[in-house]
Amino acid sequence: MAPKSGQQKPASGAGPGNGAAPALVVFPSSLSARQRAFIHEVAGAAGLYHASEGEGAARQIVVGLQGARKVSVPANATSDADIVAALLEHLGLDARDRLPSTSYDRKGSGAGPSGGAGGGGDPTSVEAFVELSRKLIEMERAAEVAQATEETSMCSPETAQARGRTLLNLRVDDMEGGLLGRTLLTLVSNKGYGAGGPAAELPPHKFGPHDVVALRPSRGPADGPAVVSGVIYRIRENSITVAVDEAPEEGLDQPLRLEKLANEVTYQRLRGTLDSLLKARSGTAATPDGRLLPGGALLDVVWGRREPQFAAEAPEWKPLNTGLDDSQRQAVTLALSAKDLALVHGPPGTGKTTAVVEIILQEVARGSRVLAASASNIAVDNLVERLVRANPKLKLVRMGHPARLLPAVLDSSLEAHVLRSDNSALARDCRAEIKSINARLLKLGPRDRAERRELRGDLRRLGKEERQRQEAAVAEVIKGAQVVCCTLTGVSHRQLDKELFDVAVVDEAAQALEAATWGALLRARRAVLAGDHLQLPPTVVSDEAARLGLARTLFERLQTSVPTASAMLTVQYRMNKAIMQWSSDELYHGKLTAHPSVAEHTLRDMPPDAAAGAPGAGCKGSAKAAGSGGKKAAGSKKAAPAKAAAAPSEGTDPGSADALASLPVLMLVDTAGCGFEEQQEAEGSSYANPGEAKAVMAHVARLVRIGIPPQHIGIITPYNAQVALLKELRAQSVGGALEISSVDGFQGREKEAILVSMVRSNDGGGVGFLSDRRRMNVAVTRARRHCAVFCDSETVSQDGFLKRLVEYFSTHGEYTSAAELLPGA
Ligand SMILES: Nc1ncnc2c1ncn2[C@@H]1O[C@H](COP(=O)(O)OP(=O)(O)OP(=O)(O)O)[C@@H](O)[C@H]1O
């Protein structure tokens, strides 16, 4: 399969989500012979066109797709690092592992410090950090806009839909009021409308909850006027619900297309935070009413001018959650002792959020005012739910657009609190009076000038009073809150600009951009950051910005620079110990232990499950299902265990109990030698592997036959094209309860059985971003009782990390050839 020079084949290192359009990259003529040889070798292995053009000193290497747009690498970009960066940026070709002289931040990769600013280490001063961050944030904004433009306006609507950026031919299926004054529009596919039956499944797409979107006529121009815009509230397999401020009077009765809009507000706020950071450096960052932002004191700790300080004697505290394990108690003690900064490192399933909830409640108990923030709305909601459940009397307010909040936390939202307040009732009285004055004005004749003047005066007075009452209501609710919860960008909302706190607690801090994290940190005297830098980093669209340090989080760099301020949670409550041990040894220096309640659990001994087979059980986004012990809208997290061997359900095989009893915890399903080759998408850079997908579905069928309900099974694959393919196969077999997603879609979640489809199978050993340790760590550690890895062992073993994974699964689990799962294939 190795291509000859001049042959044109897809790049095997290119990853999905690498927004780069195909390119033909021209390298400068001044590269050394060694560098030229390296480029030929990498390009050849990836199956790309590569050739030398020109003569003598003007000879240049050209790599990429023939006929694609030409991109010239600048003449001064001649270092090894520049070459690797150009291959990655323009071709999605990851050659970082192959060139020892480059020390890169392997975007989304392994443990330890990742190089920060282009491999040159972290910025050494606040000023350098701000300068670099401004540049990287602008790069990221430009990349996001370019991606959106390219994927919508620059191509046909059908291509935009195929790329997941647009949904065409939708109709409004339902329009409901509520959601604190907003209107919810539920959109479904028009396909097959009128034929009766449920709406067709929506094509695969990249919309997510909370995206800002526009609805336009389906056939109109992509940049034409919108019928209405709003925020995505809910996503189901066959519908998307959008919350709009007000439903338009016309335009909704035609076929519609849904498009994502760039969210400029986030970037404005990040820039604002960077400005505040600089001011904090010079001691001038203040609230609009002139109070200094207390978090400025943290700068010296973060930039190494001062060690973090802790109370000489650890404060006494009585656990509110008496079930905390020792490592969780130590983390809480560390956080309560910290005078400036504490880190809680929570590997998968170790109860990080449980510890964070205790820290917040203990802080409140000792009189602190707490800012609790996280990068994503879903993580904030998870925290709010857990805090309110632990202490229903807590004075907590959840800031944010109601469409971005889970139904279960709406009652804690600012708007719900405000609606219940006295000032709000008075504001409503003003509104009613304004309405009646307007009605009277309409009835006045031309001669009633004096009365008109008087009524207009009343209107002005009432309008002002209504505004003041509303503002007072908002201010009162926020002032009275012991805990204010919001996203990190939400901290910069005008409503919070005068608020200061005793402590800022940031959950999921290893998924937050550093600039965003500072938004919260500047507002409080002390900070607690909780996260795991060995799981997925923040999503960054621009590979170049990620390489230069944008994906490097404050949490990650503090883990290295101030290890004394960090407490690691070491008992995990999710995985059978065989699943855990691989992750523990590979990423956490063997420090994890499995709690006895999970250490030996297998699919065989799942207790009877009332929810098994219940519609919606395990569906993504089901807030209710996430209610007890669950999190992050993951209906399946902590899902009640399935009906299994103890009582095989209807439709299961006779003898299923035996089959279940012999099912191993770990399985390595090898596709090597089966002829299942990877295939690259015709448009885009993602990969699929149809043969492997069939083997995965055969294993799903086997699990279902022996009594595991599909909602307890999850398939994870790093490649979107494989996600789409698996979903097609699912439609023909077990249906929607089986969840299939990329790794990102599963972070923070779990399933009883996880099947990982690695996809890559090629002669060149190209594994793209499979070698990313964090990504594979998240994939495997979603599994509670059973984990099956599907891969071509010959291809993936070219990478040392994946080779060890294959060996671990084969040694500690069952090794099967995919041919055994697909007899006759
Ligand atoms: N001390 C404990 N005793 C028993 N169960 C616990 C304990 N701590 C956490 N758990 C359980 O472990 C699971 C994971 O806890 P939690 O959601 O707090 O972890 P997390 O580290 O935030 O998870 P993730 O790995 O998804 O980030 C939950 O079901 C929780 O109830």
Coordinates of C-alpha atoms in Angstrom, one line a residue, residues 237-769:
E237 CA -31.8 12.0 17.3
N238 CA -34.7 13.4 15.3
S239 CA -35.2 16.9 16.5
I240 CA -33.4 20.1 17.6
T241 CA -35.1 22.6 19.9
V242 CA -34.0 26.3 19.7
A243 CA -34.8 28.9 22.3
V244 CA -35.6 32.3 20.8
D245 CA -36.4 35.5 22.6
E246 CA -39.5 36.0 20.5
A247 CA -41.0 33.9 17.8
P248 CA -41.2 35.8 14.5
E249 CA -44.7 36.5 13.1
E250 CA -43.9 35.0 9.7
G251 CA -41.3 32.9 8.0
L252 CA -41.6 29.8 10.0
D253 CA -44.0 28.0 7.7
Q254 CA -41.5 27.2 5.0
P255 CA -38.6 24.7 4.8
L256 CA -35.8 26.0 7.0
R257 CA -32.1 25.5 7.3
L258 CA -30.3 25.7 10.6
E259 CA -26.8 27.4 10.8
K260 CA -24.3 28.0 13.5
L261 CA -23.3 31.6 14.1
A262 CA -19.9 32.6 15.4
N263 CA -20.0 33.5 19.1
E264 CA -18.1 36.8 19.3
V265 CA -19.0 37.5 22.9
T266 CA -16.7 34.8 24.1
Y267 CA -13.8 36.4 22.4
Q268 CA -14.6 39.9 23.6
R269 CA -14.7 38.6 27.1
L270 CA -11.4 36.7 26.8
R271 CA -9.8 39.9 25.6
G272 CA -11.4 41.8 28.5
T273 CA -10.0 39.3 31.0
L274 CA -6.5 39.7 29.5
D275 CA -6.7 43.5 29.9
S276 CA -7.7 43.0 33.5
L277 CA -4.8 40.6 34.0
L278 CA -2.4 43.3 32.9
K279 CA -4.0 45.8 35.1
A280 CA -3.8 43.3 38.0
R281 CA -0.1 43.1 37.4
S282 CA 0.2 46.8 38.0
G283 CA -2.2 46.7 40.9
T284 CA -4.9 48.7 39.1
A285 CA -7.5 46.1 38.2
A286 CA -10.7 47.1 39.9
T287 CA -14.5 46.8 39.8
P288 CA -16.5 49.7 38.2
D289 CA -17.0 51.1 41.7
G290 CA -13.3 51.2 42.4
R291 CA -12.6 48.1 44.5
L292 CA -9.3 46.3 43.6
L293 CA -9.7 42.8 42.2
P294 CA -8.3 40.5 44.9
G295 CA -7.1 37.8 42.6
G296 CA -4.2 40.0 41.5
A297 CA -2.3 38.5 44.5
L298 CA -2.3 35.1 42.8
L299 CA -0.1 36.3 39.9
D300 CA 3.1 36.1 42.0
V301 CA 2.3 32.5 42.8
V302 CA 1.5 31.5 39.3
W303 CA 4.5 33.2 37.8
G304 CA 6.9 31.8 40.4
R305 CA 7.7 34.8 42.5
R306 CA 6.2 33.4 45.6
E307 CA 5.5 29.9 46.9
P308 CA 1.8 29.1 47.6
Q309 CA 1.0 29.6 51.3
F310 CA -0.9 27.3 53.6
A311 CA -2.2 27.7 57.2
A312 CA 0.4 26.5 59.7
E313 CA -2.3 24.3 61.2
A314 CA -4.9 22.6 59.1
P315 CA -8.3 24.0 59.9
E316 CA -10.7 21.7 61.7
W317 CA -13.7 20.7 59.6
K318 CA -16.5 18.2 60.1
P319 CA -17.3 16.4 56.8
L320 CA -20.8 17.0 55.6
N321 CA -20.5 14.0 53.3
T322 CA -19.4 11.3 55.7
G323 CA -18.6 8.9 52.9
L324 CA -15.6 10.8 51.7
D325 CA -12.5 8.6 51.3
D326 CA -9.1 9.6 52.7
S327 CA -7.7 11.1 49.5
Q328 CA -10.9 13.2 49.2
R329 CA -10.6 14.4 52.8
Q330 CA -7.0 15.3 52.2
A331 CA -8.0 17.3 49.2
V332 CA -10.6 19.2 51.1
T333 CA -8.2 19.9 54.0
L334 CA -5.6 21.2 51.5
A335 CA -8.2 23.5 49.9
L336 CA -9.4 24.8 53.2
S337 CA -5.8 25.4 54.4
A338 CA -4.8 27.3 51.2
K339 CA -4.1 31.0 51.6
D340 CA -4.0 31.5 47.9
L341 CA -4.2 28.4 45.7
A342 CA -5.0 24.7 45.8
L343 CA -5.3 22.1 43.1
V344 CA -7.5 19.0 43.2
H345 CA -6.3 16.4 40.7
G346 CA -9.1 13.9 40.0
P347 CA -8.3 11.0 37.7
P348 CA -11.3 9.3 36.0
G349 CA -14.1 8.3 38.4
T350 CA -12.3 9.4 41.6
G351 CA -15.0 11.7 42.8
K352 CA -13.5 15.0 41.9
T353 CA -16.9 16.7 41.8
T354 CA -17.8 15.0 45.1
A355 CA -14.7 16.7 46.7
V356 CA -15.5 20.0 45.0
V357 CA -19.0 20.0 46.4
E358 CA -17.6 19.4 49.9
I359 CA -15.1 22.2 49.5
I360 CA -17.8 24.6 48.5
L361 CA -20.1 23.6 51.3
Q362 CA -17.3 23.8 53.9
E363 CA -16.4 27.3 52.6
V364 CA -20.0 28.4 53.0
A365 CA -20.1 26.9 56.4
R366 CA -17.2 29.0 57.5
G367 CA -18.8 32.2 56.1
S368 CA -17.1 32.5 52.7
R369 CA -18.8 33.8 49.6
V370 CA -18.0 31.4 46.8
L371 CA -17.7 31.8 43.0
A372 CA -18.2 28.3 41.5
A373 CA -17.3 28.2 37.8
S374 CA -16.5 25.8 35.0
A375 CA -15.7 25.9 31.3
S376 CA -19.0 24.4 30.2
N377 CA -22.6 24.9 31.0
I378 CA -23.2 21.2 31.5
A379 CA -20.4 21.0 34.1
V380 CA -21.8 24.1 36.0
D381 CA -25.2 22.5 36.0
N382 CA -23.9 19.3 37.3
L383 CA -22.3 21.1 40.2
V384 CA -25.4 23.2 40.9
E385 CA -27.5 20.0 41.0
R386 CA -25.1 18.3 43.4
L387 CA -24.8 21.4 45.6
V388 CA -28.6 21.9 45.8
R389 CA -29.1 18.2 46.5
A390 CA -26.5 18.3 49.3
N391 CA -28.0 21.5 50.9
P392 CA -31.4 22.5 49.6
K393 CA -31.2 25.7 51.8
L394 CA -28.0 26.9 50.2
K395 CA -28.4 30.5 48.8
L396 CA -27.2 29.7 45.3
V397 CA -27.7 31.5 42.1
R398 CA -27.0 30.0 38.7
M399 CA -26.2 32.8 36.2
G400 CA -26.7 32.3 32.4
H401 CA -29.2 32.2 29.6
P402 CA -32.0 29.8 30.5
A403 CA -31.7 27.9 27.3
R404 CA -28.2 26.9 28.3
L405 CA -29.4 25.5 31.7
L406 CA -30.7 22.0 32.4
P407 CA -34.4 21.9 33.4
A408 CA -33.3 20.5 36.8
V409 CA -31.4 23.7 37.7
L410 CA -33.8 26.3 36.2
D411 CA -35.2 26.9 39.6
S412 CA -31.8 28.0 40.8
S413 CA -31.3 30.4 37.9
L414 CA -31.0 34.1 38.3
E415 CA -34.2 34.7 36.3
A416 CA -36.2 32.4 38.5
H417 CA -34.9 34.0 41.7
V418 CA -35.6 37.5 40.2
L419 CA -39.2 36.5 39.2
R420 CA -39.8 35.5 42.8
S421 CA -38.5 38.8 44.3
D422 CA -40.5 41.7 45.7
N423 CA -38.7 44.2 43.4
S424 CA -39.7 42.1 40.4
A425 CA -43.4 42.2 41.5
L426 CA -43.2 46.0 41.8
A427 CA -41.5 46.1 38.3
R428 CA -44.4 44.1 37.0
D429 CA -46.9 46.6 38.5
C430 CA -45.0 49.4 36.7
R431 CA -45.3 47.4 33.4
A432 CA -49.1 47.0 33.9
E433 CA -49.5 50.7 34.6
I434 CA -47.4 51.5 31.5
K435 CA -49.7 49.3 29.4
S436 CA -52.8 51.0 30.7
I437 CA -51.4 54.5 30.1
N438 CA -50.4 53.5 26.6
A439 CA -54.0 52.4 26.0
R440 CA -55.3 55.7 27.4
L441 CA -52.9 57.7 25.1
L442 CA -54.3 55.9 22.1
K443 CA -57.7 57.1 22.9
L444 CA -56.8 60.8 23.3
G445 CA -57.9 63.3 20.7
P446 CA -55.7 66.1 19.1
R447 CA -57.0 68.6 21.6
D448 CA -56.0 66.7 24.8
R449 CA -52.5 68.1 24.7
A450 CA -52.1 68.8 28.4
E451 CA -53.3 65.3 29.4
R452 CA -51.0 63.7 26.8
R453 CA -48.0 65.6 28.2
E454 CA -48.9 64.5 31.7
L455 CA -49.3 60.9 30.6
R456 CA -46.0 60.9 28.7
G457 CA -44.3 62.2 31.9
D458 CA -45.9 59.4 33.8
L459 CA -44.6 56.9 31.2
R460 CA -41.0 58.2 31.6
R461 CA -41.2 58.0 35.3
L462 CA -42.7 54.5 35.3
G463 CA -40.2 53.3 32.7
K464 CA -37.3 54.5 34.8
E465 CA -38.8 52.9 37.9
E466 CA -39.4 49.6 36.2
R467 CA -35.7 49.5 35.1
Q468 CA -34.5 50.4 38.5
R469 CA -36.7 47.8 40.2
Q470 CA -35.5 45.1 37.8
E471 CA -31.9 46.1 38.3
A472 CA -32.5 46.2 42.1
A473 CA -34.1 42.7 41.9
V474 CA -31.1 41.3 40.1
A475 CA -28.6 43.0 42.4
E476 CA -30.4 41.8 45.5
V477 CA -30.5 38.2 44.3
I478 CA -26.8 38.2 43.5
K479 CA -25.8 40.1 46.7
G480 CA -27.7 37.6 48.8
A481 CA -26.1 34.5 47.2
Q482 CA -23.6 32.5 49.2
V483 CA -22.6 30.7 46.0
V484 CA -22.7 32.2 42.5
C485 CA -22.4 29.5 39.8
C486 CA -21.6 30.3 36.2
T487 CA -19.4 29.4 33.2
L488 CA -15.9 31.0 33.1
T489 CA -16.9 33.4 30.4
G490 CA -20.2 34.1 32.3
V491 CA -18.1 35.6 35.1
S492 CA -17.4 38.5 32.7
H493 CA -21.1 39.3 32.3
R494 CA -22.1 42.9 33.2
Q495 CA -24.4 41.6 36.0
L496 CA -21.3 40.3 37.9
D497 CA -18.9 43.1 37.3
K498 CA -19.1 44.5 40.8
E499 CA -19.0 41.1 42.6
L500 CA -16.0 39.9 44.6
F501 CA -15.6 36.6 46.4
D502 CA -13.6 35.0 49.1
V503 CA -12.8 31.9 47.0
A504 CA -13.2 31.0 43.4
V505 CA -13.7 27.2 42.8
V506 CA -13.1 26.1 39.2
D507 CA -14.3 22.6 38.3
E508 CA -13.1 20.8 35.1
A509 CA -10.2 23.3 35.1
A510 CA -8.1 21.1 32.8
Q511 CA -10.6 21.8 30.1
A512 CA -10.6 25.5 30.4
L513 CA -8.5 28.0 28.4
E514 CA -6.1 29.8 30.8
A515 CA -7.4 33.2 29.8
A516 CA -10.9 32.1 30.7
T517 CA -9.8 30.7 34.0
W518 CA -8.3 34.0 35.0
G519 CA -11.7 35.6 34.6
A520 CA -12.8 33.7 37.7
L521 CA -9.5 33.8 39.6
L522 CA -9.2 37.6 39.5
R523 CA -12.5 38.0 41.5
A524 CA -11.4 36.1 44.6
R525 CA -8.7 36.1 47.2
R526 CA -8.2 32.4 47.0
A527 CA -8.6 29.8 44.2
V528 CA -9.3 26.1 44.1
L529 CA -8.8 24.4 40.7
A530 CA -10.1 20.9 40.1
G531 CA -9.5 18.8 37.0
D532 CA -7.4 16.2 35.3
H533 CA -4.8 17.3 32.8
L534 CA -4.4 13.7 31.7
Q535 CA -7.9 13.7 30.1
L536 CA -8.9 15.8 27.1
P537 CA -7.7 19.4 27.0
P538 CA -9.9 22.3 25.9
T539 CA -11.1 22.1 22.3
V540 CA -9.1 24.4 20.1
V541 CA -10.0 24.7 16.4
S542 CA -6.6 26.2 15.3
D543 CA -3.9 23.6 15.4
E544 CA -1.3 26.3 15.2
A545 CA -2.8 28.2 18.2
A546 CA -2.9 24.9 20.1
R547 CA 0.7 24.2 19.2
L548 CA 1.7 27.6 20.4
G549 CA 0.1 27.0 23.8
L550 CA -3.6 27.9 23.7
A551 CA -4.6 24.3 24.6
R552 CA -2.2 24.4 27.6
T553 CA -4.3 25.0 30.7
L554 CA -3.4 26.8 33.9
F555 CA -4.2 23.7 35.8
E556 CA -1.7 21.7 33.8
R557 CA 1.1 24.1 34.2
L558 CA 0.5 24.5 37.9
Q559 CA 0.6 20.8 38.3
T560 CA 4.2 21.0 37.3
S561 CA 5.2 24.4 38.8
V562 CA 3.5 24.1 42.2
P563 CA 3.1 20.4 42.9
T564 CA 3.0 21.1 46.6
A565 CA -0.4 22.9 46.1
S566 CA -1.9 19.8 44.6
A567 CA -3.8 16.9 46.1
M568 CA -4.5 13.8 44.0
L569 CA -7.6 11.7 44.5
T570 CA -6.6 8.1 44.3
V571 CA -9.7 5.9 44.9
Q572 CA -11.9 5.4 41.8
Y573 CA -15.5 4.3 41.9
R574 CA -16.2 3.4 38.4
M575 CA -14.1 0.7 36.8
N576 CA -13.3 -2.9 37.3
K577 CA -9.7 -2.9 38.5
A578 CA -8.5 -4.6 35.3
I579 CA -9.8 -1.6 33.3
M580 CA -8.4 0.9 35.8
Q581 CA -4.9 -0.6 36.0
W582 CA -4.0 0.2 32.4
S583 CA -4.8 3.8 32.9
S584 CA -3.3 3.9 36.4
D585 CA 0.0 2.5 35.2
E586 CA 0.2 4.3 32.0
L587 CA -0.8 7.8 33.2
Y588 CA -1.0 8.0 37.0
H589 CA 2.2 6.3 38.1
G590 CA 0.2 3.3 39.4
K591 CA -1.4 5.4 42.2
L592 CA -5.0 4.5 41.6
T593 CA -6.9 1.9 43.5
A594 CA -10.4 0.6 42.8
H595 CA -12.9 0.9 45.5
P596 CA -14.1 -2.5 46.7
S597 CA -17.6 -1.8 45.5
V598 CA -16.3 -1.7 41.9
A599 CA -13.0 -3.5 41.9
E600 CA -14.3 -6.9 40.8
H601 CA -17.6 -5.9 39.2
T602 CA -18.5 -7.4 35.8
L603 CA -21.4 -7.5 33.5
R604 CA -22.3 -10.9 35.0
D605 CA -23.1 -9.5 38.4
M606 CA -25.1 -6.4 37.4
P607 CA -28.1 -6.3 39.8
P608 CA -31.7 -6.3 38.3
D609 CA -32.4 -3.1 36.6
A610 CA -35.8 -1.5 36.7
A611 CA -34.7 1.0 34.1
A612 CA -33.5 -1.6 31.6
G613 CA -35.2 -1.2 28.4
A614 CA -37.1 1.9 29.6
P615 CA -37.4 4.4 26.8
G616 CA -34.9 7.1 27.0
A617 CA -32.8 5.4 29.7
G618 CA -29.2 6.3 29.0
C619 CA -30.0 8.9 26.4
K620 CA -27.6 11.7 26.1
G621 CA -29.0 14.9 27.5
S622 CA -31.5 13.3 29.8
A623 CA -31.2 15.5 32.8
K624 CA -33.6 13.5 34.8
A625 CA -31.8 10.3 34.3
A626 CA -28.6 12.1 35.5
G627 CA -30.4 13.1 38.7
S628 CA -29.0 10.8 41.3
G629 CA -25.3 10.4 41.3
G630 CA -25.2 11.1 37.6
K631 CA -23.6 14.1 36.1
K632 CA -23.1 16.2 33.0
A633 CA -26.5 15.3 31.5
A634 CA -25.2 11.9 31.0
G635 CA -28.3 9.9 31.4
S636 CA -26.2 6.8 31.4
K637 CA -23.8 7.8 34.1
K638 CA -24.4 5.7 37.1
A639 CA -27.3 4.2 35.2
A640 CA -29.0 1.6 37.2
P641 CA -27.3 -1.7 36.3
A642 CA -28.8 -3.9 33.8
K643 CA -30.8 -7.0 34.0
A644 CA -28.2 -9.6 33.2
A645 CA -27.2 -13.1 33.8
A646 CA -29.2 -13.4 36.9
A647 CA -32.4 -13.2 34.9
P648 CA -31.9 -13.1 31.1
S649 CA -34.5 -10.9 29.5
E650 CA -36.9 -11.8 26.8
G651 CA -35.2 -12.2 23.5
T652 CA -31.9 -13.3 25.0
D653 CA -30.2 -16.5 24.0
P654 CA -30.8 -19.6 26.0
G655 CA -27.5 -20.2 27.7
S656 CA -26.9 -16.5 27.9
A657 CA -26.0 -16.8 31.6
D658 CA -23.1 -19.1 30.6
A659 CA -22.0 -16.8 27.8
L660 CA -22.1 -13.8 30.1
A661 CA -20.2 -15.7 32.8
S662 CA -17.4 -16.3 30.3
L663 CA -17.3 -12.8 28.9
P664 CA -13.9 -11.2 29.9
V665 CA -13.6 -7.8 31.4
L666 CA -11.1 -6.8 28.7
M667 CA -11.1 -7.8 25.1
L668 CA -8.7 -7.0 22.2
V669 CA -10.4 -7.6 18.9
D670 CA -7.7 -7.6 16.3
T671 CA -8.5 -6.8 12.7
A672 CA -5.0 -7.4 11.4
G673 CA -5.1 -9.8 8.5
C674 CA -8.8 -9.4 8.0
G675 CA -8.4 -6.9 5.1
F676 CA -10.4 -4.2 6.9
E677 CA -8.6 -1.1 5.6
E678 CA -9.3 2.4 6.7
Q679 CA -11.0 4.7 4.2
Q680 CA -10.7 8.5 4.1
E681 CA -13.9 10.6 3.6
A682 CA -14.3 11.9 0.1
E683 CA -14.7 15.4 1.6
G684 CA -12.9 16.2 4.8
S685 CA -10.2 14.5 6.6
S686 CA -11.9 11.9 8.8
Y687 CA -11.5 8.1 8.5
A688 CA -13.9 5.2 8.6
N689 CA -13.3 1.5 8.6
P690 CA -16.4 -0.4 7.4
G691 CA -15.0 -3.9 8.2
E692 CA -14.1 -2.9 11.8
A693 CA -17.5 -1.2 12.2
K694 CA -19.2 -4.5 11.3
A695 CA -17.1 -6.3 13.9
V696 CA -18.0 -3.8 16.5
M697 CA -21.7 -4.1 15.8
A698 CA -21.4 -7.9 15.9
H699 CA -20.0 -7.6 19.4
V700 CA -22.9 -5.3 20.3
A701 CA -25.3 -7.9 19.0
R702 CA -23.6 -10.5 21.1
L703 CA -23.8 -8.4 24.2
V704 CA -27.5 -7.7 23.6
R705 CA -28.2 -11.3 23.0
I706 CA -26.7 -12.3 26.3
G707 CA -28.8 -9.8 28.2
I708 CA -27.0 -6.4 28.2
P709 CA -29.5 -3.7 27.3
P710 CA -28.2 -1.4 24.5
Q711 CA -28.5 1.7 26.7
H712 CA -25.7 0.3 28.9
I713 CA -23.4 0.0 25.9
G714 CA -21.4 2.8 24.4
I715 CA -19.2 2.9 21.3
I716 CA -16.4 5.4 21.2
T717 CA -14.3 6.1 18.2
P718 CA -12.0 9.1 17.6
Y719 CA -13.2 9.5 14.0
N720 CA -16.4 11.3 13.0
A721 CA -16.7 9.4 9.8
Q722 CA -16.7 6.1 11.8
V723 CA -19.3 7.6 14.1
A724 CA -21.6 8.3 11.1
L725 CA -21.0 4.8 9.7
L726 CA -21.7 3.1 13.0
K727 CA -24.9 5.1 13.4
E728 CA -26.1 3.8 10.0
L729 CA -25.4 0.2 11.2
R730 CA -27.1 0.9 14.5
A731 CA -30.3 2.0 12.7
Q732 CA -30.4 -1.5 11.1
S733 CA -29.9 -3.3 14.4
V734 CA -30.4 -2.3 18.0
G735 CA -31.6 1.3 17.5
G736 CA -31.0 4.6 19.2
A737 CA -30.5 3.5 22.8
L738 CA -27.0 2.3 21.9
E739 CA -24.8 5.4 22.2
I740 CA -22.1 6.1 19.7
S741 CA -19.9 9.1 19.9
S742 CA -16.4 10.6 19.6
V743 CA -14.2 10.7 22.6
D744 CA -15.1 14.3 23.3
G745 CA -18.8 13.4 23.5
F746 CA -18.1 10.8 26.3
Q747 CA -15.7 12.9 28.5
G748 CA -17.1 12.9 32.1
R749 CA -19.5 10.0 31.3
E750 CA -19.6 6.3 31.7
K751 CA -21.3 3.1 30.4
E752 CA -21.3 -0.4 31.8
A753 CA -19.7 -1.7 28.5
I754 CA -17.5 0.4 26.2
L755 CA -16.4 -0.6 22.8
V756 CA -13.5 1.4 21.3
S757 CA -13.1 1.4 17.6
M758 CA -9.6 2.7 16.6
V759 CA -10.3 2.6 12.8
R760 CA -6.7 3.1 11.5
S761 CA -5.4 0.3 9.4
N762 CA -2.7 1.1 6.8
D763 CA 0.7 -0.1 5.7
G764 CA 2.4 3.1 6.7
G765 CA 1.6 2.8 10.4
G766 CA -0.2 6.1 10.4
V767 CA -2.2 6.5 13.6
G768 CA -2.9 10.2 13.6
F769 CA -4.2 11.4 16.9

